[in-house]
Amino acid sequence: MAQVFDRSSNALARASLVLSGLIVIALGVTLNSLQRSPWVTRQGQRPDQPVPFSHKHHVEGLGLQCQYCHVSVEKSSYAGIPPTKTCMNCHSQIWTNAQLLEPVRQSWATGASLQWIKVHDLPDFVYFNHEIHVNKGIGCASCHGRVDEMPLMYEQNSLQMEWCLNCHRNPSVNLRPTSEIYNMAWAAPSTDKPVWCAPNGTSGPTAQQLGCVNSDPASNNPHLAQMTNPVGIPTGPGGVQTVANAPVIPMPINYVKFTSQEELGHYLMKQYHIRTANELSSCEVCHR
Amino acid sequence: MNETRMEIEQAMAGEKQAQVVTAIAPAKMTLAEVRAKLDGKSGKRYWKSLDELADTPAFQELMQEEFPRQASAGEWVDSVSRRGFLKVMGASFALAGLAGCTKQPDEQIFPYVKQPEDLVLGKPMFFATAHPFPTGAIPVLVKSDAFRPIKLEGNPEHPIVKGKSDGFTQASLLDLYDPDRSQFPRFRGEQAGFNEFQEQFAKAVAGTKTGEGVVFLSETVTSPTLAGQWKAVQAKYPQAKLVQYEPVNQDAGRAASKAAFGDYYDTQYKLEDADVILALDADFLGGIGFPGFLPMSAAWAERHRFDKDKPMNRLYVVETAPTVTGFKAEHRLALKPSEIDQFANALTGGNSTLSNPEAQKFLAAVTADIKKSGGRFAVIVGPGSSQAAHAAALTVNGSQGAVGKTVFYTETVVPMPSEHVSDLKALVADMNAGKVQWLVMLGVNPLYNAPVDLAFEVAFNKVPNSVHLGSHVDETGFYSTWHINKAHYLESWSDARAYDGTISIVQPMIEPLYAGKSAHDVLQTLLDPSVSAYDVVLANAKTYLTGGGAAATSAAAPAAGAAKGATSVSPDQASKAALGLAAANTPFELAWRKALHDGWVANTAFTPKTLGAPKGGTTTPATAGTGIEISFKPDSSVYDGRYANNGWLQELPRQVTSMSWDNAALMNMDLMGKLGIEENEAIELTLNGRKIITPVLMSPGHPNDVVTVQLGSGRRAEAGRVAAGVGFNAYSLRTTDGPLSASGLTIARGHGTYDLCVTKVHNIEHRGAYAQRDLEHPLSDKDGTYSLAGHEAMERSIIRYATYEEAMKNPDFAHTGTKDSNGTLVNKVGYNPQGEAVPHEESFWPDNWRYDHIEEVSAGKVLQNKWGMSIDLNSCVGCNACVVSCYAENNIAVVGREQVKIGRIMQWMRIDTYFEGDLHAPSAHFQPMLCQHCESAGCEQVCPVGATVHTPEGINTMVYNRCVGTRYCSNNCPYKVRRFNFLLYSDYDTESLKFMRNPDVSVRSRGVMEKCSYCIQRIEAVKIEADKNNRAIEDGEILTACQQACPTDAIVFGNLNDPKSRVVQRKAEERDYQVLADLNYRPRTTYTAGVINPNAELA
């Protein structure tokens, strides 16, 4: 009986083996990149909102502070979406006839909520908490990006688990002084732009324990430099200055200069008592 | 792709008509078999159920399976062919790869238009109110998430509640969100308005001038304000009547009090000072069905803790049906109801003899002990005790000097005490005589639960206008002319007194979901309909709050105006008010705000009354009937039927019997033998010609010739989707003559079988080679008579206890056992060396986890957190409060009877009941069993996907979204505390239930394993707060839900690295032991061995 396949089909068989292997790999690669693509993560997408609210205009242009609207960011897991009342605080006076703001006035008149589309939408099994992040030195911009430069709000980062873990495994890369939390333009220290920090000797909430400045306290700010070594006030143990009959005035004493985020990050990890990477990346931190 | 989707849809559609595997064939246990096994065997043995004791083949089969009757394909998809199955599976494999890529749908945000000032979204708020209950209100603190009540706890500042709560109070949350609640008023079944009712009713009553023919039939009036309103109605319409009826009432006690003192008084017990306690059919450790359950159980437990320097109290219980109180007692005497009366009489008589020698011996011992105590004793009687028992208690407590020491008489907690059954009898006579034109029923359901001999339904039909105020269109509501939907107590203004008389104001936590009305509103219809319930409660508060009296009229208007708009006053506001910062100007307003904030009003507790010696002798009880008696008891889960539509309580295994979704005729083995009845057989009970058919459950420790039935089941379809068709209605045998018990019962066989749903056997599946080895080479069970669970309890020392004397002699009894004079180990305390942990050096498992990381906080350096729990078996009374609390806290699903029956109950903790010894007079041990959070946990080692992992703080945590449902973890868990979602048990659809869920806990879907998390959400919340403030977590700052609810403080949770924490101190006690320590799983939850204080004379 004649052979069904001739010799040349061996090459074909080999090629198809290789090819199917490649197809499997390609499929894997495709799925993998699909999973991380903005189509799934919505990174960079600007959903249609009832009002084309511009963070750029309100933050950069008008200089509104984040917490004016997101009131509970320091004290609750939710940062808070402002009630219509917050909008109307100003817009009952200005732009009262703007067509853009019709839904806001409608909401105010009827008592029905404005229906925003969630831009930063975590899965329901993730229990994210804003308060602990902003209290421990993670700035708004670290996750939300330069909101002050976004005319329409979009998601800067993927908010996928690997992205969370990048920081939870090594928080030092994103830590900043708590005084700079709401500073959208804050940049990590560099040799050109160093940061000076010093504990102010108080105990209590993390957010109040450290003073940081962007200019050299010794040379550029004589007033501050003077205060760092006040005359006549003895320095107690642990750097706490006490005078028996005078009110305690906590003051920075020993400024440390930082020229890189790595140095600053490790310093802040210690100062803010950030938990270890092991603890921060444990499952129950985010999933319950 | 489209095709596959269609296939799936078809399959999904098929699911709806799925044939569900409903039951395992009932174990064919015969009495002869059990007898044969037990005959001639003596000595201590532990067992959990009769099946297991009998060791029947069916039971063996049950035990072989990890989860009996696995979820088969047939349960998901009806009659899927193999080909179809593969197709469906193929599709799901394809989809599985894509599951991660599916886009989440857009989610919307609905911000407030005007946000309430004090609201911080994401942070719960706590408000004080009170759960009104006929035996006294339970003041509670309500956890409110964005003004939705999501959890109830006892009010921690209340003088008697002290933060503790009970199962009914915990579960009343679910009642609020019950989707079957009545949602609008009805007139002849059609939707109508409450104002229409008001007009019609007010006009009709005004027409009568005197109120003749108008009768209010109310549940026990607990609100002083409502009593005040009734007085006003009576003044306006002197002929109107109010009758209170509650199927489970305190008539016997009221009658005894009236006979002895000429008026109604309540008895309060201060068990802190009682060395000897005798309970006469009084289940005071069982739940709030007993007045003063919380303070009494707490005091009993406090005095029952083993402390070398402190004498221990001793509890004697004489009762019919076995209760948790009976099994916590040092000595329990099981008597028929008529014999209890005789016993009570003999107790007062002192010298009279009882025919039953056992009872006589018991009586002698108790009497001697009471004499010896020098007044530091209490004879306790309660709603379930007969009038004779009440009279005996009054006499003995008086004559032996307990009154003034441990027993106090006060005015009644309820403002209008009455004898319910006789009042109802008179009312029915009036109704039959056509004297009643308007019957207004406030929260009662007489068509379901009135004594059957009154033929209430006949009388009901003679009343032209009937009005029903109720939470459901229930049996009565359905047939009433008017039905008004009743507001839940979490939606209404009212007030009530707690056990000690302290007044609490009931304030609404939420706007009524369905615009429900309260009894206040109905009564106000006849007075001034424009005055709200809030106004009347406020007006009444002027009678007891400071600044009320003189300033009343001027204060009323602004106070009402200020708080009217808000549904509740936040603690913040109230504390500001207390500081005089807010608008509170008058002393009354300050006091009012303080009362709302605190949840109770100081100085309103009753002062004890001096009443002198009780008059008259005891009522002579009827001579003991020779026939079979029947005893009626409220159900330990659904009470008198009011909680019948509450899924948490229906599913909750009943105390002692572990029945879920069922009630049964309880009887002992002798009676079953005499009548030739098998367990699970359906029998016919006949009493005075009335018949019901009930299943039979053998009840160890039940007295002979008496049958106990539980009230509250057998509701009709109107009662709601949960309640309908559960169990049988025991009310249909209950008459006005014998509301507690009756004699002359006859029993007939031949009604087939009814497979009761008992959860006991579900959790003792085989535990691998160790258990097998035990069975093959028993240490103490030479005869081979122990059942498997008995083996484990005995040979592996799951339960350990000793008597007071033994414990004094050898405090380390839980670890070394007690030896007799020859030095051989006596298995007296359930100790066995085999149950001990292997020495740590020999352990195969290294110390994988370290907890010695130093954390810096502003106060210095502290060791890492390392969580652990300790449960005191001496204090645990098996009341189930913890289990219900866990339901509410952790969004646990209710699965229904069929699923429970095949071992799929989802509750994260259970109360294991181990019986010990003789079938006729066993003792029992309760052991709460929940995830032990083992250090070398078997579950973690076998999970292929890392869905159950160890945390750096030592908790064994579940990651639901990783779980793929292999169930290996549960297989490898020796404690059997893992629960698997075989089907989609969580209700994702019912809107009202969504409001109730704890937002901090995931709602688990199908195919996911779950288990106790040590309330990880509470730990994380406190941890974040502490980290923010750079401090260590203080001991007691984190309370797990079970710990918080526990009335007897049996559960303690805390940081094992903190040497000062309570949990470390508990664990340092010599009696601390691990369950199944020999497996070397190193559980973090440990148990404190019990100590009992028996009377040597009765030993």
XYZ file of N, CA, C and O in Angstrom, chain A residues 31 35 39-40 42 45 72 74-78 81-85 107-108 111-118 121 123-125 127 129 131-132 135-136 203-206 209 272-273 275-276 278-279 282-285 287-288, chain B residues 97-98 100-115 120-123 853 855-858 864-865 949-953 957-962 999-1002 1016-1017 1020 1023-1025 1027-1030:
432
model
N -3.800 37.095 26.012
C -4.699 37.166 27.171
C -4.063 37.973 28.289
O -4.705 38.770 28.948
N -5.568 41.312 29.678
C -5.919 41.437 31.098
C -5.389 42.743 31.688
O -5.987 43.350 32.544
N -8.465 48.398 28.242
C -9.828 47.942 27.962
C -10.438 47.280 29.211
O -11.608 47.405 29.493
N -9.579 46.553 29.937
C -10.053 45.898 31.154
C -9.897 46.825 32.362
O -10.810 46.970 33.161
N -9.549 50.051 32.476
C -10.118 51.384 32.261
C -9.120 52.503 32.498
O -9.494 53.639 32.728
N -9.368 56.042 30.781
C -10.670 56.281 30.162
C -11.440 57.352 30.909
O -11.392 57.429 32.125
N -13.864 63.181 53.976
C -13.570 62.153 54.970
C -12.304 61.372 54.646
O -12.059 60.323 55.218
N -9.320 61.683 55.455
C -8.396 61.434 56.565
C -9.012 60.633 57.694
O -8.330 60.239 58.620
N -10.329 60.476 57.657
C -10.947 59.838 58.817
C -11.827 58.654 58.485
O -12.503 58.127 59.359
N -11.848 58.229 57.249
C -12.692 57.091 56.918
C -12.094 56.335 55.748
O -11.173 56.817 55.084
N -12.639 55.161 55.510
C -12.166 54.396 54.373
C -12.554 55.093 53.069
O -11.805 55.070 52.117
N -13.734 55.716 53.043
C -14.159 56.455 51.860
C -13.614 57.870 51.909
O -13.679 58.515 52.956
N -17.591 61.501 48.231
C -17.967 62.242 47.026
C -18.824 63.404 47.516
O -19.723 63.206 48.329
N -18.545 64.614 47.070
C -19.250 65.748 47.664
C -20.753 65.702 47.395
O -21.166 65.320 46.298
N -21.545 66.073 48.365
C -22.984 66.204 48.132
C -23.238 67.413 47.221
O -22.386 68.300 47.104
N -24.410 67.444 46.619
C -24.754 68.561 45.731
C -24.588 69.901 46.438
O -24.216 70.900 45.847
N -24.835 69.867 47.729
C -24.704 71.078 48.534
C -23.329 71.712 48.357
O -23.216 72.947 48.272
N -30.518 68.534 40.549
C -30.369 67.706 41.742
C -30.726 68.506 42.990
O -31.402 68.020 43.898
N -30.297 69.751 43.024
C -30.555 70.600 44.193
C -32.049 70.861 44.339
O -32.587 70.839 45.446
N -33.822 67.141 44.834
C -33.351 66.300 45.928
C -32.875 64.932 45.457
O -32.631 64.052 46.269
N -32.758 64.749 44.147
C -32.237 63.471 43.638
C -30.725 63.584 43.447
O -30.223 64.633 43.054
N -30.026 62.505 43.710
C -28.568 62.538 43.633
C -28.083 62.764 42.213
O -28.726 62.326 41.249
N -26.958 63.405 42.093
C -26.227 63.397 40.834
C -25.689 61.986 40.654
O -25.211 61.389 41.624
N -25.768 61.449 39.450
C -25.316 60.068 39.281
C -23.988 60.032 38.561
O -23.944 60.007 37.341
N -22.924 60.022 39.320
C -21.597 59.989 38.734
C -21.241 58.560 38.374
O -21.760 57.609 38.958
N -20.337 58.432 37.437
C -19.798 57.108 37.111
C -18.486 56.963 37.868
O -17.652 57.871 37.861
N -18.330 55.816 38.491
C -17.122 55.585 39.276
C -15.914 55.489 38.349
O -15.918 54.688 37.409
N -12.682 52.259 40.408
C -13.626 51.244 40.864
C -12.876 49.967 41.214
O -12.436 49.226 40.341
N -12.672 46.155 42.807
C -13.625 45.048 42.951
C -14.218 45.053 44.360
O -13.604 45.546 45.301
N -15.424 44.468 44.506
C -16.113 44.528 45.790
C -15.427 43.725 46.894
O -15.722 43.919 48.061
N -14.543 42.825 46.514
C -13.882 42.043 47.571
C -12.609 42.710 48.061
O -11.850 42.126 48.823
N -11.073 45.687 50.263
C -11.458 46.647 51.304
C -10.370 47.699 51.433
O -9.501 47.607 52.293
N -8.795 51.337 52.206
C -9.055 52.324 53.248
C -8.214 53.571 52.989
O -6.990 53.516 53.019
N -8.050 56.401 54.864
C -7.505 57.131 56.014
C -6.110 56.671 56.397
O -5.245 57.485 56.697
N -5.892 55.353 56.360
C -4.586 54.884 56.805
C -3.515 55.279 55.787
O -2.382 55.585 56.155
N -2.757 59.072 56.184
C -2.147 59.340 57.481
C -0.738 58.780 57.602
O -0.027 59.079 58.548
N -0.390 57.899 56.686
C 0.930 57.292 56.782
C 1.841 57.721 55.627
O 2.818 57.064 55.326
N 4.374 63.133 70.537
C 3.841 61.790 70.333
C 2.398 61.968 69.894
O 1.829 63.038 70.030
N 1.819 60.925 69.407
C 0.436 61.030 68.962
C 0.328 60.625 67.516
O 1.155 59.869 67.021
N -0.711 61.132 66.854
C -0.944 60.699 65.487
C 0.267 60.890 64.602
O 0.995 61.878 64.727
N 0.471 59.952 63.695
C 1.609 59.981 62.784
C 1.732 61.311 62.086
O 2.813 61.866 61.937
N 3.926 64.163 63.582
C 5.178 63.897 64.273
C 6.418 64.412 63.581
O 7.503 64.316 64.105
N 7.240 56.925 60.554
C 5.788 56.720 60.555
C 5.391 55.332 61.048
O 4.228 54.978 61.058
N 6.376 54.566 61.445
C 6.120 53.207 61.931
C 5.289 52.421 60.932
O 4.235 51.879 61.252
N 4.242 49.419 58.829
C 4.385 47.981 59.084
C 5.287 47.332 58.039
O 5.506 47.891 56.964
N 5.765 46.150 58.358
C 6.714 45.491 57.457
C 6.025 45.042 56.175
O 4.799 44.892 56.134
N 5.999 42.262 54.903
C 5.335 40.986 55.162
C 3.908 41.212 55.665
O 2.953 40.586 55.216
N 3.780 42.142 56.610
C 2.452 42.410 57.144
C 1.566 43.113 56.137
O 0.382 42.834 56.024
N 0.010 40.883 53.478
C -0.777 39.739 53.921
C -2.214 39.898 53.410
O -2.743 41.003 53.320
N -2.849 38.781 53.092
C -4.145 38.828 52.405
C -5.216 39.607 53.162
O -5.999 40.341 52.578
N -5.242 39.413 54.512
C -6.376 39.964 55.249
C -6.334 41.486 55.311
O -7.300 42.115 55.708
N -5.198 42.076 54.897
C -5.123 43.526 54.894
C -6.171 44.113 53.937
O -6.774 45.135 54.218
N -8.472 41.828 51.970
C -9.588 40.911 51.671
C -10.151 40.314 52.952
O -9.420 39.776 53.755
N -11.488 40.413 53.111
C -12.104 39.855 54.309
C -13.295 39.007 53.937
O -13.990 39.352 53.033
N -10.970 30.788 31.610
C -9.782 31.504 31.201
C -10.045 32.991 31.022
O -9.170 33.811 31.230
N -11.262 33.295 30.646
C -11.579 34.679 30.355
C -12.132 35.432 31.555
O -12.318 36.632 31.508
N -11.040 36.435 34.236
C -10.277 37.560 34.737
C -10.334 38.751 33.794
O -10.039 39.868 34.177
N -10.699 38.499 32.539
C -10.661 39.567 31.555
C -11.997 40.263 31.402
O -12.108 41.233 30.675
N -13.022 39.701 32.023
C -14.314 40.338 31.834
C -14.273 41.724 32.449
O -13.739 41.927 33.530
N -14.866 42.623 31.744
C -14.889 43.998 32.237
C -15.931 44.118 33.326
O -17.022 43.568 33.217
N -15.600 44.843 34.335
C -16.618 45.133 35.333
C -17.596 46.135 34.736
O -17.181 47.032 34.011
N -18.859 45.995 35.033
C -19.801 46.996 34.538
C -19.549 48.349 35.218
O -18.951 48.396 36.295
N -20.002 49.400 34.578
C -19.885 50.721 35.193
C -20.656 50.757 36.506
O -21.783 50.274 36.569
N -20.035 51.300 37.507
C -20.760 51.464 38.775
C -21.040 52.936 38.976
O -20.231 53.785 38.623
N -22.177 53.199 39.564
C -22.535 54.591 39.768
C -22.328 55.006 41.215
O -22.305 54.186 42.118
N -22.184 56.286 41.400
C -22.087 56.840 42.747
C -23.280 57.764 42.931
O -23.567 58.579 42.051
N -23.956 57.597 44.053
C -25.089 58.468 44.338
C -24.765 59.277 45.591
O -25.056 58.839 46.702
N -24.141 60.428 45.429
C -23.825 61.182 46.640
C -25.093 61.816 47.224
O -26.113 61.907 46.543
N -24.993 62.215 48.464
C -26.099 62.934 49.087
C -26.330 64.245 48.363
O -25.418 64.772 47.701
N -27.515 64.774 48.508
C -27.744 66.141 48.056
C -27.340 67.081 49.185
O -26.606 68.044 48.993
N -27.805 66.743 50.385
C -27.292 67.418 51.576
C -26.854 66.329 52.534
O -27.678 65.526 52.986
N -25.618 66.257 52.832
C -25.123 65.182 53.690
C -25.379 65.511 55.152
O -25.104 66.630 55.585
N -20.004 60.312 58.804
C -18.761 60.055 58.087
C -18.963 58.735 57.381
O -18.973 57.692 58.013
N -19.162 58.796 56.080
C -19.435 57.551 55.354
C -18.272 56.592 55.512
O -17.108 56.990 55.399
N -18.593 55.347 55.781
C -17.539 54.357 55.964
C -17.242 54.097 57.422
O -16.587 53.115 57.755
N -17.676 54.996 58.285
C -17.492 54.762 59.723
C -18.874 54.506 60.323
O -19.799 55.282 60.095
N 8.506 40.085 66.084
C 8.890 41.338 65.446
C 8.503 42.497 66.378
O 7.405 42.529 66.924
N 7.390 46.128 67.161
C 6.756 47.257 66.504
C 6.994 48.494 67.328
O 6.882 48.461 68.556
N 7.324 49.576 66.630
C 7.536 50.812 67.373
C 6.248 51.601 67.387
O 5.617 51.801 66.366
N 5.861 52.008 68.534
C 4.730 52.918 68.627
C 5.210 54.093 69.457
O 6.287 54.027 70.062
N 4.435 55.135 69.485
C 4.943 56.338 70.139
C 5.189 56.100 71.624
O 6.022 56.743 72.230
N 4.877 42.374 68.279
C 3.856 42.152 67.263
C 2.571 41.594 67.887
O 2.613 40.940 68.919
N 1.456 41.838 67.221
C 0.214 41.229 67.688
C 0.214 39.738 67.361
O 0.742 39.327 66.343
N -4.627 31.038 54.284
C -3.225 31.296 54.585
C -3.065 31.850 55.998
O -4.006 32.331 56.605
N -1.843 31.753 56.476
C -1.505 32.270 57.790
C -1.158 33.750 57.667
O -0.457 34.141 56.736
N -1.652 34.555 58.588
C -1.277 35.955 58.535
C -0.126 36.197 59.500
O 0.122 35.376 60.389
N 0.569 37.320 59.348
C 1.688 37.597 60.248
C 1.253 37.738 61.709
O 2.078 37.748 62.599
N -0.054 37.872 61.943
C -0.514 37.970 63.320
C -1.132 36.661 63.780
O -1.794 36.601 64.810
N -6.462 32.873 57.699
C -7.429 33.715 57.001
C -7.900 33.074 55.701
O -7.181 32.296 55.084
N -9.112 33.399 55.321
C -9.683 32.890 54.073
C -9.635 33.996 53.024
O -10.014 35.117 53.301
N -9.173 33.654 51.837
C -9.224 34.613 50.734
C -10.256 34.058 49.767
O -9.978 33.188 48.961
N -11.475 34.588 49.879
C -12.590 33.977 49.159
C -12.367 33.976 47.658
O -12.699 33.033 46.969
N -11.807 35.078 47.154
C -11.719 35.148 45.703
C -10.614 34.260 45.131
O -10.508 34.085 43.941
N -9.826 33.659 45.995
C -8.861 32.677 45.504
C -9.431 31.261 45.528
O -8.929 30.373 44.855
N -21.132 45.809 55.762
C -20.401 46.187 54.551
C -18.927 45.805 54.606
O -18.246 45.840 53.586
N -18.428 45.442 55.762
C -17.009 45.120 55.882
C -16.707 43.641 55.678
O -15.578 43.201 55.891
N -17.724 42.856 55.346
C -17.508 41.424 55.172
C -18.078 41.006 53.824
O -19.200 41.372 53.483
N -17.292 40.254 53.068
C -17.753 39.801 51.754
C -18.958 38.890 51.899
O -19.031 38.101 52.841
N -12.103 39.299 61.553
C -10.935 40.010 61.024
C -11.261 41.465 60.699
O -10.412 42.352 60.860
N -12.530 41.714 60.298
C -12.882 43.093 59.956
C -12.823 43.984 61.188
O -12.444 45.151 61.112
N -9.032 44.583 61.885
C -8.424 45.538 60.961
C -8.876 46.960 61.268
O -8.080 47.892 61.189
N -7.008 48.101 64.226
C -5.588 48.221 63.891
C -5.318 49.525 63.139
O -4.340 50.228 63.420
N -6.199 49.859 62.219
C -6.019 51.093 61.457
C -6.103 52.298 62.384
O -5.280 53.219 62.322
N -7.064 52.259 63.275
C -7.224 53.363 64.225
C -5.976 53.490 65.100
O -5.476 54.593 65.338
N -2.896 52.327 64.447
C -1.732 52.694 63.640
C -1.724 54.183 63.328
O -0.679 54.828 63.321
N -2.911 54.704 63.064
C -3.027 56.123 62.770
C -2.502 56.950 63.939
O -1.867 57.973 63.768
N -2.802 56.473 65.124
C -2.407 57.218 66.310
C -1.105 56.706 66.907
O -0.758 57.076 68.033
N -0.445 55.838 66.196
C 0.851 55.346 66.659
C 0.813 54.771 68.050
O 1.606 55.154 68.914
